[in-house]
PDB file of C-alpha atoms in Angstrom:
ATOM      1  CA  ALA Q   1      56.019 -25.976  24.575  1.00 49.00           C
ATOM      2  CA  GLU Q   2      59.314 -27.023  26.619  1.00 51.00           C
ATOM      3  CA  PRO Q   3      62.391 -26.994  25.312  1.00 55.00           C
ATOM      4  CA  ALA Q   4      64.746 -29.142  24.768  1.00 58.00           C
ATOM      5  CA  ALA Q   5      68.132 -29.666  27.572  1.00 55.00           C
ATOM      6  CA  PRO Q   6      71.205 -27.412  26.615  1.00 52.00           C
ATOM      7  CA  GLY Q   7      73.119 -29.045  23.922  1.00 55.00           C
ATOM      8  CA  THR Q   8      70.370 -30.602  22.207  1.00 57.00           C
ATOM      9  CA  PRO Q   9      71.016 -30.483  18.489  1.00 56.00           C
ATOM     10  CA  GLU Q  10      69.886 -28.684  15.913  1.00 57.00           C
ATOM     11  CA  PRO Q  11      68.168 -30.583  13.169  1.00 56.00           C
ATOM     12  CA  SER Q  12      71.173 -31.191  10.980  1.00 53.00           C
ATOM     13  CA  SER Q  13      69.972 -28.672   8.237  1.00 44.00           C
ATOM     14  CA  ARG Q  14      66.935 -27.208   7.587  1.00 49.00           C
ATOM     15  CA  GLU Q  15      66.861 -29.200   4.491  1.00 50.00           C
ATOM     16  CA  ALA Q  16      66.149 -32.529   6.259  1.00 55.00           C
ATOM     17  CA  ALA Q  17      62.461 -30.756   6.769  1.00 52.00           C
ATOM     18  CA  ALA Q  18      62.052 -29.844   3.360  1.00 54.00           C
ATOM     19  CA  GLU Q  19      63.363 -32.659   1.374  1.00 54.00           C
ATOM     20  CA  PRO Q  20      59.871 -35.353   1.477  1.00 56.00           C
ATOM     21  CA  ALA Q  21      58.264 -32.554  -0.065  1.00 54.00           C
ATOM     22  CA  ALA Q  22      60.476 -32.184  -2.438  1.00 55.00           C
ATOM     23  CA  ALA Q  23      61.005 -35.822  -2.989  1.00 53.00           C
ATOM     24  CA  ALA Q  24      57.028 -35.947  -3.319  1.00 52.00           C
ATOM     25  CA  ALA Q  25      57.342 -33.436  -6.165  1.00 55.00           C
ATOM     26  CA  ALA Q  26      59.810 -35.716  -8.026  1.00 55.00           C
ATOM     27  CA  GLY Q  27      57.959 -39.028  -7.283  1.00 63.00           C
ATOM     28  CA  VAL Q  28      60.370 -40.193  -5.364  1.00 71.00           C
ATOM     29  CA  ASP Q  29      59.599 -41.929  -2.180  1.00 88.00           C
ATOM     30  CA  PRO Q  30      59.574 -39.458   0.726  1.00 90.00           C
ATOM     31  CA  ILE Q  31      60.153 -42.918   2.758  1.00 94.00           C
ATOM     32  CA  ALA Q  32      62.750 -44.411   0.698  1.00 93.00           C
ATOM     33  CA  GLU Q  33      64.549 -41.336   0.612  1.00 93.00           C
ATOM     34  CA  ALA Q  34      64.587 -40.170   4.146  1.00 94.00           C
ATOM     35  CA  LEU Q  35      65.363 -43.570   5.598  1.00 95.00           C
ATOM     36  CA  LYS Q  36      67.366 -44.696   3.097  1.00 93.00           C
ATOM     37  CA  GLY Q  37      67.072 -48.461   3.199  1.00 95.00           C
ATOM     38  CA  ASN Q  38      66.425 -48.326   6.075  1.00 96.00           C
ATOM     39  CA  GLU Q  39      62.402 -48.593   5.777  1.00 95.00           C
ATOM     40  CA  VAL Q  40      62.838 -52.604   5.015  1.00 96.00           C
ATOM     41  CA  LEU Q  41      62.901 -52.804   8.895  1.00 96.00           C
ATOM     42  CA  PHE Q  42      60.146 -51.727   9.965  1.00 96.00           C
ATOM     43  CA  SER Q  43      56.073 -52.678  10.212  1.00 96.00           C
ATOM     44  CA  ALA Q  44      53.487 -50.915   8.074  1.00 96.00           C
ATOM     45  CA  GLU Q  45      51.947 -49.273  10.965  1.00 96.00           C
ATOM     46  CA  GLU Q  46      55.835 -47.635  11.872  1.00 97.00           C
ATOM     47  CA  LEU Q  47      56.140 -46.540   8.071  1.00 97.00           C
ATOM     48  CA  LYS Q  48      53.084 -44.982   8.296  1.00 97.00           C
ATOM     49  CA  LEU Q  49      53.847 -43.087  11.523  1.00 97.00           C
ATOM     50  CA  THR Q  50      57.379 -41.987   9.600  1.00 97.00           C
ATOM     51  CA  LYS Q  51      55.693 -40.573   6.589  1.00 96.00           C
ATOM     52  CA  MET Q  52      53.206 -38.370   8.702  1.00 97.00           C
ATOM     53  CA  LEU Q  53      56.564 -37.174  10.757  1.00 97.00           C
ATOM     54  CA  LEU Q  54      58.235 -36.473   7.858  1.00 97.00           C
ATOM     55  CA  GLU Q  55      55.319 -34.409   5.923  1.00 96.00           C
ATOM     56  CA  GLU Q  56      55.417 -32.324   9.549  1.00 96.00           C
ATOM     57  CA  GLY Q  57      58.716 -31.667   8.819  1.00 96.00           C
ATOM     58  CA  GLN Q  58      60.456 -34.115  11.169  1.00 97.00           C
ATOM     59  CA  GLY Q  59      63.110 -34.904   9.204  1.00 96.00           C
ATOM     60  CA  HIS Q  60      65.978 -34.639  11.086  1.00 96.00           C
ATOM     61  CA  LEU Q  61      64.861 -37.455  13.514  1.00 97.00           C
ATOM     62  CA  PHE Q  62      66.377 -39.980  10.238  1.00 97.00           C
ATOM     63  CA  ALA Q  63      68.771 -37.389   8.614  1.00 94.00           C
ATOM     64  CA  ASP Q  64      72.423 -39.178  10.228  1.00 92.00           C
ATOM     65  CA  TRP Q  65      71.313 -43.106   9.729  1.00 96.00           C
ATOM     66  CA  PRO Q  66      73.922 -45.259   8.905  1.00 96.00           C
ATOM     67  CA  ALA Q  67      72.404 -47.819   6.085  1.00 95.00           C
ATOM     68  CA  PRO Q  68      70.479 -51.070   6.656  1.00 96.00           C
ATOM     69  CA  GLY Q  69      72.691 -53.687   8.967  1.00 96.00           C
ATOM     70  CA  GLU Q  70      74.580 -51.087  11.190  1.00 96.00           C
ATOM     71  CA  ALA Q  71      72.802 -49.833  14.597  1.00 97.00           C
ATOM     72  CA  ASP Q  72      69.853 -51.364  13.089  1.00 97.00           C
ATOM     73  CA  GLY Q  73      68.170 -52.347  16.939  1.00 97.00           C
ATOM     74  CA  ASP Q  74      68.167 -48.610  17.759  1.00 98.00           C
ATOM     75  CA  LYS Q  75      66.739 -47.521  14.731  1.00 97.00           C
ATOM     76  CA  ARG Q  76      63.692 -49.647  15.925  1.00 97.00           C
ATOM     77  CA  ARG Q  77      63.774 -48.553  18.939  1.00 98.00           C
ATOM     78  CA  LEU Q  78      63.061 -45.758  18.373  1.00 98.00           C
ATOM     79  CA  LEU Q  79      60.950 -46.246  16.412  1.00 98.00           C
ATOM     80  CA  GLN Q  80      59.355 -47.759  18.920  1.00 98.00           C
ATOM     81  CA  GLN Q  81      59.395 -44.634  21.110  1.00 98.00           C
ATOM     82  CA  LEU Q  82      57.985 -42.431  18.661  1.00 98.00           C
ATOM     83  CA  SER Q  83      54.730 -45.171  17.988  1.00 97.00           C
ATOM     84  CA  LEU Q  84      54.230 -44.871  22.033  1.00 95.00           C
ATOM     85  CA  LEU Q  85      54.352 -40.801  22.245  1.00 96.00           C
ATOM     86  CA  ASN Q  86      51.975 -40.890  19.285  1.00 96.00           C
ATOM     87  CA  ALA Q  87      49.773 -43.199  20.972  1.00 92.00           C
ATOM     88  CA  ARG Q  88      49.815 -41.424  24.076  1.00 86.00           C
ATOM     89  CA  TYR Q  89      48.744 -38.285  22.382  1.00 88.00           C
ATOM     90  CA  HIS Q  90      45.118 -37.436  21.796  1.00 84.00           C
ATOM     91  CA  GLY Q  91      45.339 -36.930  17.593  1.00 91.00           C
ATOM     92  CA  GLY Q  92      49.119 -38.412  17.339  1.00 95.00           C
ATOM     93  CA  LEU Q  93      52.291 -36.404  16.971  1.00 97.00           C
ATOM     94  CA  VAL Q  94      50.907 -34.821  14.108  1.00 97.00           C
ATOM     95  CA  ALA Q  95      48.552 -33.141  16.094  1.00 96.00           C
ATOM     96  CA  TYR Q  96      50.723 -32.397  19.049  1.00 96.00           C
ATOM     97  CA  ILE Q  97      52.823 -31.013  17.047  1.00 97.00           C
ATOM     98  CA  ARG Q  98      50.201 -28.603  14.550  1.00 97.00           C
ATOM     99  CA  ASN Q  99      49.307 -27.668  18.377  1.00 95.00           C
ATOM    100  CA  ALA Q 100      53.042 -26.557  19.206  1.00 95.00           C
ATOM    101  CA  LYS Q 101      53.524 -24.912  16.102  1.00 96.00           C
ATOM    102  CA  GLN Q 102      50.422 -22.742  16.691  1.00 95.00           C
ATOM    103  CA  LEU Q 103      51.224 -21.842  20.056  1.00 93.00           C
ATOM    104  CA  LEU Q 104      54.818 -21.155  19.367  1.00 94.00           C
ATOM    105  CA  ALA Q 105      53.664 -19.106  16.580  1.00 93.00           C
ATOM    106  CA  ASP Q 106      51.013 -17.147  18.771  1.00 93.00           C
ATOM    107  CA  SER Q 107      53.874 -16.265  21.554  1.00 92.00           C
ATOM    108  CA  LYS Q 108      56.274 -15.351  19.086  1.00 91.00           C
ATOM    109  CA  GLU Q 109      53.715 -12.601  17.471  1.00 92.00           C
ATOM    110  CA  GLY Q 110      52.681 -11.535  21.273  1.00 92.00           C
ATOM    111  CA  ARG Q 111      48.918 -12.755  20.343  1.00 92.00           C
ATOM    112  CA  ASN Q 112      46.517 -12.787  23.513  1.00 90.00           C
ATOM    113  CA  ALA Q 113      44.172 -15.973  23.755  1.00 85.00           C
ATOM    114  CA  PHE Q 114      41.905 -13.285  25.294  1.00 89.00           C
ATOM    115  CA  ASP Q 115      41.549 -11.371  22.986  1.00 90.00           C
ATOM    116  CA  GLY Q 116      38.101  -9.864  22.231  1.00 91.00           C
ATOM    117  CA  TYR Q 117      36.825 -10.625  25.402  1.00 94.00           C
ATOM    118  CA  THR Q 118      36.062  -8.102  27.888  1.00 93.00           C
ATOM    119  CA  PRO Q 119      36.893  -9.012  32.013  1.00 92.00           C
ATOM    120  CA  SER Q 120      34.061  -7.859  34.512  1.00 93.00           C
ATOM    121  CA  VAL Q 121      32.837  -8.401  38.022  1.00 91.00           C
ATOM    122  CA  PRO Q 122      30.348 -11.500  38.583  1.00 90.00           C
ATOM    123  CA  ASP Q 123      27.175 -10.114  41.132  1.00 90.00           C
ATOM    124  CA  GLY Q 124      27.505 -12.024  43.853  1.00 88.00           C
ATOM    125  CA  GLU Q 125      26.117 -11.769  47.555  1.00 90.00           C
ATOM    126  CA  ARG Q 126      28.002 -10.577  50.761  1.00 91.00           C
ATOM    127  CA  LEU Q 127      27.380 -12.820  53.918  1.00 92.00           C
ATOM    128  CA  ASP Q 128      27.944 -12.060  57.692  1.00 95.00           C
ATOM    129  CA  PHE Q 129      29.647 -15.222  59.236  1.00 92.00           C
ATOM    130  CA  GLY Q 130      26.960 -17.025  61.047  1.00 93.00           C
ATOM    131  CA  SER Q 131      24.377 -15.220  59.994  1.00 96.00           C
ATOM    132  CA  GLY Q 132      21.619 -17.693  58.618  1.00 96.00           C
ATOM    133  CA  ARG Q 133      22.301 -16.839  55.172  1.00 96.00           C
ATOM    134  CA  PHE Q 134      25.375 -18.039  55.892  1.00 94.00           C
ATOM    135  CA  LEU Q 135      24.583 -20.947  57.246  1.00 95.00           C
ATOM    136  CA  GLN Q 136      21.686 -21.543  54.644  1.00 96.00           C
ATOM    137  CA  LEU Q 137      24.546 -21.363  51.703  1.00 94.00           C
ATOM    138  CA  GLU Q 138      26.954 -23.313  53.620  1.00 92.00           C
ATOM    139  CA  GLY Q 139      24.589 -26.170  54.312  1.00 94.00           C
ATOM    140  CA  GLN Q 140      23.416 -26.781  51.088  1.00 94.00           C
ATOM    141  CA  GLY Q 141      27.332 -26.413  50.533  1.00 93.00           C
ATOM    142  CA  LEU Q 142      27.809 -29.448  52.454  1.00 93.00           C
ATOM    143  CA  LYS Q 143      25.181 -31.386  50.634  1.00 94.00           C
ATOM    144  CA  ALA Q 144      26.935 -30.958  47.860  1.00 94.00           C
ATOM    145  CA  ALA Q 145      30.222 -31.944  48.488  1.00 94.00           C
ATOM    146  CA  GLY Q 146      28.114 -35.581  49.405  1.00 95.00           C
ATOM    147  CA  LYS Q 147      28.756 -35.856  45.608  1.00 96.00           C
ATOM    148  CA  ALA Q 148      31.784 -34.720  45.232  1.00 97.00           C
ATOM    149  CA  ALA Q 149      35.326 -36.801  43.889  1.00 98.00           C
ATOM    150  CA  PHE Q 150      38.261 -35.072  44.602  1.00 97.00           C
ATOM    151  CA  VAL Q 151      41.776 -34.483  41.918  1.00 97.00           C
ATOM    152  CA  LEU Q 152      44.764 -33.855  43.460  1.00 96.00           C
ATOM    153  CA  VAL Q 153      47.450 -33.020  40.944  1.00 94.00           C
ATOM    154  CA  ALA Q 154      50.810 -33.909  42.188  1.00 91.00           C
ATOM    155  CA  GLY Q 155      53.533 -34.584  39.853  1.00 83.00           C
ATOM    156  CA  GLY Q 156      56.429 -32.855  40.860  1.00 76.00           C
ATOM    157  CA  LEU Q 157      59.356 -32.514  43.136  1.00 73.00           C
ATOM    158  CA  GLY Q 158      60.285 -29.688  45.534  1.00 68.00           C
ATOM    159  CA  GLU Q 159      63.215 -29.048  44.394  1.00 68.00           C
ATOM    160  CA  ARG Q 160      62.382 -24.566  44.107  1.00 71.00           C
ATOM    161  CA  LEU Q 161      62.097 -25.178  47.877  1.00 73.00           C
ATOM    162  CA  GLY Q 162      65.601 -27.385  48.438  1.00 75.00           C
ATOM    163  CA  TYR Q 163      63.677 -30.517  49.268  1.00 74.00           C
ATOM    164  CA  GLN Q 164      64.512 -33.618  47.231  1.00 75.00           C
ATOM    165  CA  GLY Q 165      61.529 -35.574  47.913  1.00 84.00           C
ATOM    166  CA  ILE Q 166      57.830 -35.655  46.694  1.00 91.00           C
ATOM    167  CA  LYS Q 167      55.698 -32.376  47.756  1.00 91.00           C
ATOM    168  CA  VAL Q 168      52.577 -33.988  49.259  1.00 93.00           C
ATOM    169  CA  ALA Q 169      55.022 -35.444  51.692  1.00 93.00           C
ATOM    170  CA  LEU Q 170      56.375 -31.803  52.901  1.00 90.00           C
ATOM    171  CA  PRO Q 171      54.997 -30.855  56.188  1.00 91.00           C
ATOM    172  CA  CYS Q 172      51.768 -28.567  56.035  1.00 91.00           C
ATOM    173  CA  GLU Q 173      52.780 -26.978  59.347  1.00 88.00           C
ATOM    174  CA  SER Q 174      55.203 -27.607  62.131  1.00 88.00           C
ATOM    175  CA  ALA Q 175      53.438 -28.159  65.274  1.00 91.00           C
ATOM    176  CA  SER Q 176      52.028 -31.501  64.173  1.00 90.00           C
ATOM    177  CA  GLY Q 177      54.237 -32.399  61.120  1.00 90.00           C
ATOM    178  CA  ARG Q 178      52.048 -34.043  59.491  1.00 93.00           C
ATOM    179  CA  CYS Q 179      51.913 -33.573  55.329  1.00 94.00           C
ATOM    180  CA  PHE Q 180      50.176 -32.299  52.982  1.00 94.00           C
ATOM    181  CA  LEU Q 181      48.561 -35.557  51.951  1.00 96.00           C
ATOM    182  CA  GLN Q 182      47.815 -35.977  55.254  1.00 96.00           C
ATOM    183  CA  LEU Q 183      45.649 -32.986  55.587  1.00 95.00           C
ATOM    184  CA  TYR Q 184      43.828 -33.729  52.005  1.00 96.00           C
ATOM    185  CA  ILE Q 185      42.730 -36.933  53.323  1.00 97.00           C
ATOM    186  CA  GLU Q 186      41.625 -36.479  56.430  1.00 96.00           C
ATOM    187  CA  SER Q 187      39.707 -33.359  54.975  1.00 95.00           C
ATOM    188  CA  ILE Q 188      37.638 -35.210  52.604  1.00 97.00           C
ATOM    189  CA  LEU Q 189      37.223 -38.005  55.397  1.00 97.00           C
ATOM    190  CA  ALA Q 190      35.813 -35.174  57.315  1.00 96.00           C
ATOM    191  CA  LEU Q 191      33.822 -33.760  54.283  1.00 95.00           C
ATOM    192  CA  GLN Q 192      32.234 -37.543  53.682  1.00 96.00           C
ATOM    193  CA  GLU Q 193      31.552 -37.759  57.538  1.00 96.00           C
ATOM    194  CA  ALA Q 194      29.873 -33.839  57.539  1.00 94.00           C
ATOM    195  CA  SER Q 195      27.832 -34.813  54.688  1.00 95.00           C
ATOM    196  CA  GLY Q 196      25.653 -37.473  55.416  1.00 94.00           C
ATOM    197  CA  ALA Q 197      27.736 -39.800  52.699  1.00 94.00           C
ATOM    198  CA  ALA Q 198      29.306 -42.228  55.166  1.00 94.00           C
ATOM    199  CA  ALA Q 199      26.233 -42.490  56.711  1.00 93.00           C
ATOM    200  CA  GLU Q 200      24.557 -43.691  53.524  1.00 93.00           C
ATOM    201  CA  GLY Q 201      27.534 -45.984  52.857  1.00 92.00           C
ATOM    202  CA  ARG Q 202      29.616 -44.324  50.643  1.00 94.00           C
ATOM    203  CA  ARG Q 203      33.018 -42.563  49.964  1.00 96.00           C
ATOM    204  CA  LEU Q 204      34.261 -39.684  48.652  1.00 97.00           C
ATOM    205  CA  PRO Q 205      37.294 -40.649  45.727  1.00 98.00           C
ATOM    206  CA  LEU Q 206      40.623 -39.373  45.695  1.00 98.00           C
ATOM    207  CA  ALA Q 207      42.518 -39.696  42.365  1.00 98.00           C
ATOM    208  CA  ILE Q 208      45.894 -38.280  42.766  1.00 97.00           C
ATOM    209  CA  MET Q 209      47.806 -37.391  39.507  1.00 95.00           C
ATOM    210  CA  THR Q 210      51.446 -38.563  39.146  1.00 94.00           C
ATOM    211  CA  SER Q 211      54.642 -38.510  37.240  1.00 89.00           C
ATOM    212  CA  ASP Q 212      57.419 -40.733  36.646  1.00 87.00           C
ATOM    213  CA  ASP Q 213      60.000 -38.765  39.135  1.00 86.00           C
ATOM    214  CA  THR Q 214      56.618 -39.053  41.886  1.00 91.00           C
ATOM    215  CA  HIS Q 215      54.486 -42.249  41.048  1.00 94.00           C
ATOM    216  CA  THR Q 216      56.462 -45.282  42.977  1.00 95.00           C
ATOM    217  CA  ARG Q 217      57.159 -42.246  46.180  1.00 95.00           C
ATOM    218  CA  THR Q 218      53.305 -41.282  46.682  1.00 96.00           C
ATOM    219  CA  GLN Q 219      52.286 -44.956  46.818  1.00 97.00           C
ATOM    220  CA  ALA Q 220      55.154 -45.609  49.266  1.00 97.00           C
ATOM    221  CA  LEU Q 221      53.628 -42.783  51.221  1.00 97.00           C
ATOM    222  CA  LEU Q 222      49.827 -43.673  50.910  1.00 97.00           C
ATOM    223  CA  LYS Q 223      51.074 -47.832  51.995  1.00 97.00           C
ATOM    224  CA  GLU Q 224      53.349 -46.408  54.873  1.00 97.00           C
ATOM    225  CA  HIS Q 225      50.943 -44.575  56.377  1.00 97.00           C
ATOM    226  CA  ASN Q 226      47.817 -46.938  55.663  1.00 97.00           C
ATOM    227  CA  ASN Q 227      46.494 -44.806  53.479  1.00 97.00           C
ATOM    228  CA  PHE Q 228      45.824 -42.268  56.150  1.00 97.00           C
ATOM    229  CA  GLY Q 229      42.087 -43.457  57.021  1.00 97.00           C
ATOM    230  CA  MET Q 230      40.911 -43.807  53.252  1.00 97.00           C
ATOM    231  CA  GLN Q 231      39.844 -47.626  52.569  1.00 96.00           C
ATOM    232  CA  GLU Q 232      40.596 -49.684  50.156  1.00 93.00           C
ATOM    233  CA  GLY Q 233      40.396 -48.404  46.479  1.00 94.00           C
ATOM    234  CA  GLN Q 234      38.733 -45.248  47.649  1.00 97.00           C
ATOM    235  CA  VAL Q 235      42.373 -43.043  46.296  1.00 97.00           C
ATOM    236  CA  VAL Q 236      43.765 -43.792  43.159  1.00 97.00           C
ATOM    237  CA  LEU Q 237      46.867 -42.836  41.473  1.00 97.00           C
ATOM    238  CA  ILE Q 238      46.693 -41.929  37.952  1.00 95.00           C
ATOM    239  CA  LYS Q 239      49.940 -41.446  35.773  1.00 92.00           C
ATOM    240  CA  GLN Q 240      50.509 -38.158  33.677  1.00 89.00           C
ATOM    241  CA  GLU Q 241      52.197 -39.510  30.403  1.00 83.00           C
ATOM    242  CA  LYS Q 242      55.658 -37.536  28.509  1.00 87.00           C
ATOM    243  CA  VAL Q 243      55.247 -35.733  25.533  1.00 92.00           C
ATOM    244  CA  PRO Q 244      58.572 -35.062  23.355  1.00 96.00           C
ATOM    245  CA  CYS Q 245      60.567 -31.661  24.114  1.00 95.00           C
ATOM    246  CA  LEU Q 246      61.106 -29.908  20.974  1.00 96.00           C
ATOM    247  CA  ILE Q 247      64.377 -27.444  20.003  1.00 94.00           C
ATOM    248  CA  ASP Q 248      62.671 -24.791  17.952  1.00 94.00           C
ATOM    249  CA  ASN Q 249      59.861 -22.214  17.321  1.00 92.00           C
ATOM    250  CA  ASP Q 250      59.462 -24.817  14.027  1.00 94.00           C
ATOM    251  CA  ALA Q 251      58.362 -27.220  16.925  1.00 96.00           C
ATOM    252  CA  HIS Q 252      60.981 -29.993  15.954  1.00 97.00           C
ATOM    253  CA  LEU Q 253      61.060 -32.801  17.692  1.00 98.00           C
ATOM    254  CA  ALA Q 254      64.556 -32.973  19.962  1.00 97.00           C
ATOM    255  CA  LEU Q 255      66.620 -35.907  19.788  1.00 97.00           C
ATOM    256  CA  ASP Q 256      68.419 -36.823  23.003  1.00 96.00           C
ATOM    257  CA  PRO Q 257      71.863 -35.494  22.719  1.00 95.00           C
ATOM    258  CA  SER Q 258      74.098 -38.432  23.661  1.00 96.00           C
ATOM    259  CA  ASP Q 259      72.051 -40.964  21.804  1.00 97.00           C
ATOM    260  CA  GLN Q 260      70.036 -39.901  17.961  1.00 96.00           C
ATOM    261  CA  TYR Q 261      67.662 -42.592  18.495  1.00 98.00           C
ATOM    262  CA  ALA Q 262      65.746 -42.091  21.803  1.00 98.00           C
ATOM    263  CA  VAL Q 263      63.045 -38.271  21.390  1.00 97.00           C
ATOM    264  CA  GLN Q 264      63.818 -36.183  24.722  1.00 96.00           C
ATOM    265  CA  THR Q 265      60.349 -36.458  26.918  1.00 93.00           C
ATOM    266  CA  LYS Q 266      58.868 -34.201  29.545  1.00 86.00           C
ATOM    267  CA  PRO Q 267      56.125 -34.467  31.849  1.00 80.00           C
ATOM    268  CA  HIS Q 268      52.868 -32.988  30.153  1.00 81.00           C
ATOM    269  CA  GLY Q 269      51.480 -30.644  32.833  1.00 79.00           C
ATOM    270  CA  HIS Q 270      48.981 -30.506  34.746  1.00 83.00           C
ATOM    271  CA  GLY Q 271      46.989 -29.678  32.212  1.00 82.00           C
ATOM    272  CA  ASP Q 272      47.248 -33.882  31.120  1.00 84.00           C
ATOM    273  CA  VAL Q 273      44.484 -34.622  34.273  1.00 91.00           C
ATOM    274  CA  HIS Q 274      41.597 -34.324  32.066  1.00 91.00           C
ATOM    275  CA  GLY Q 275      42.560 -36.564  29.571  1.00 87.00           C
ATOM    276  CA  LEU Q 276      43.769 -39.251  32.281  1.00 90.00           C
ATOM    277  CA  LEU Q 277      40.436 -38.758  34.375  1.00 94.00           C
ATOM    278  CA  HIS Q 278      38.749 -39.818  30.829  1.00 92.00           C
ATOM    279  CA  SER Q 279      41.163 -42.400  29.855  1.00 88.00           C
ATOM    280  CA  SER Q 280      40.903 -44.439  33.124  1.00 92.00           C
ATOM    281  CA  GLY Q 281      37.773 -44.098  32.848  1.00 95.00           C
ATOM    282  CA  LEU Q 282      37.102 -42.788  36.663  1.00 96.00           C
ATOM    283  CA  ALA Q 283      34.995 -39.871  35.019  1.00 96.00           C
ATOM    284  CA  GLN Q 284      32.518 -42.021  33.828  1.00 96.00           C
ATOM    285  CA  GLN Q 285      32.495 -44.445  36.903  1.00 96.00           C
ATOM    286  CA  TRP Q 286      32.184 -41.577  39.183  1.00 97.00           C
ATOM    287  CA  GLN Q 287      29.118 -40.076  37.140  1.00 96.00           C
ATOM    288  CA  GLN Q 288      27.488 -43.634  37.587  1.00 96.00           C
ATOM    289  CA  GLN Q 289      27.700 -43.125  40.565  1.00 95.00           C
ATOM    290  CA  GLY Q 290      25.953 -40.518  40.884  1.00 94.00           C
ATOM    291  CA  LEU Q 291      28.495 -37.696  41.814  1.00 96.00           C
ATOM    292  CA  GLN Q 292      28.060 -34.126  40.235  1.00 96.00           C
ATOM    293  CA  TRP Q 293      31.303 -32.227  41.295  1.00 97.00           C
ATOM    294  CA  VAL Q 294      34.973 -32.407  40.973  1.00 96.00           C
ATOM    295  CA  CYS Q 295      37.065 -30.810  43.003  1.00 95.00           C
ATOM    296  CA  PHE Q 296      40.626 -30.058  41.466  1.00 95.00           C
ATOM    297  CA  PHE Q 297      43.179 -29.101  44.024  1.00 94.00           C
ATOM    298  CA  GLN Q 298      47.070 -28.564  43.750  1.00 90.00           C
ATOM    299  CA  ASP Q 299      49.867 -30.228  45.697  1.00 89.00           C
ATOM    300  CA  THR Q 300      50.777 -27.435  48.034  1.00 89.00           C
ATOM    301  CA  ASN Q 301      47.502 -25.327  48.686  1.00 88.00           C
ATOM    302  CA  ALA Q 302      46.645 -26.170  52.579  1.00 87.00           C
ATOM    303  CA  LEU Q 303      44.162 -23.503  52.197  1.00 88.00           C
ATOM    304  CA  VAL Q 304      41.535 -25.141  49.468  1.00 85.00           C
ATOM    305  CA  PHE Q 305      39.510 -26.720  52.284  1.00 82.00           C
ATOM    306  CA  ARG Q 306      39.281 -24.119  54.535  1.00 78.00           C
ATOM    307  CA  ALA Q 307      37.300 -22.469  51.368  1.00 76.00           C
ATOM    308  CA  LEU Q 308      35.215 -25.653  50.933  1.00 71.00           C
TER     309      LEU Q 308
END
């Protein structure tokens, strides 16, 4: 879980999180207690989500709301954003908050997720380059590559490198100046040809996971260079969703310091790619096409295709 931006206020009080439970124990409607009459502004589904958030200790989201008639549009805007975030995360915001609490507690206590496992060196085979066995296995690998899909995770910018653009547009070497994305696509097309997939009329697909920061610029880069030789529809962009930032180890959702009616959000990270492949239907589509493998690689790893 990523912390909120500097200046994000703590929940108005720790009591705000405990109030719903206390209200329920006293026989008071916790939603009415927390929203102070504003519940009339929302649909049944929004009130259901509000109740779940209150039960997860998120009462600070509504603690400083004025009475109905003031900032009603802003209140609706916050519930609409929360509803969208709830729909985008597998299991909803309740699952997100509970997962975050567990991960933060484990981190605080120094728990190791790999406790109980014993590392071992896997069995392998030493190969001499160009030997008969090497060429045999290389042929098998090339055949397998002809039934592979490729997934590039490219949601980040090159800011830490002193570059303001998308990292896949950076030159991967200085001799030709070709960018990382060009190298990747040309390598996939070479595998497509060498594996025999092209001769059979099959195209090896490439999916690129983008973010709000990179999506439009990645589209523009592909359009400018005619997909670097890939056919239309062979390369697909899937944009990762955002999740709420957190204030503390209790997984309180972070409100924007400049807008109390907006939750701060951040990209979900590379782990989002598996859910996106499923929700977009790409994984099922590739399976139906007879593909057997998926190769994942990073946005600036020029050596990956040398291994392939």
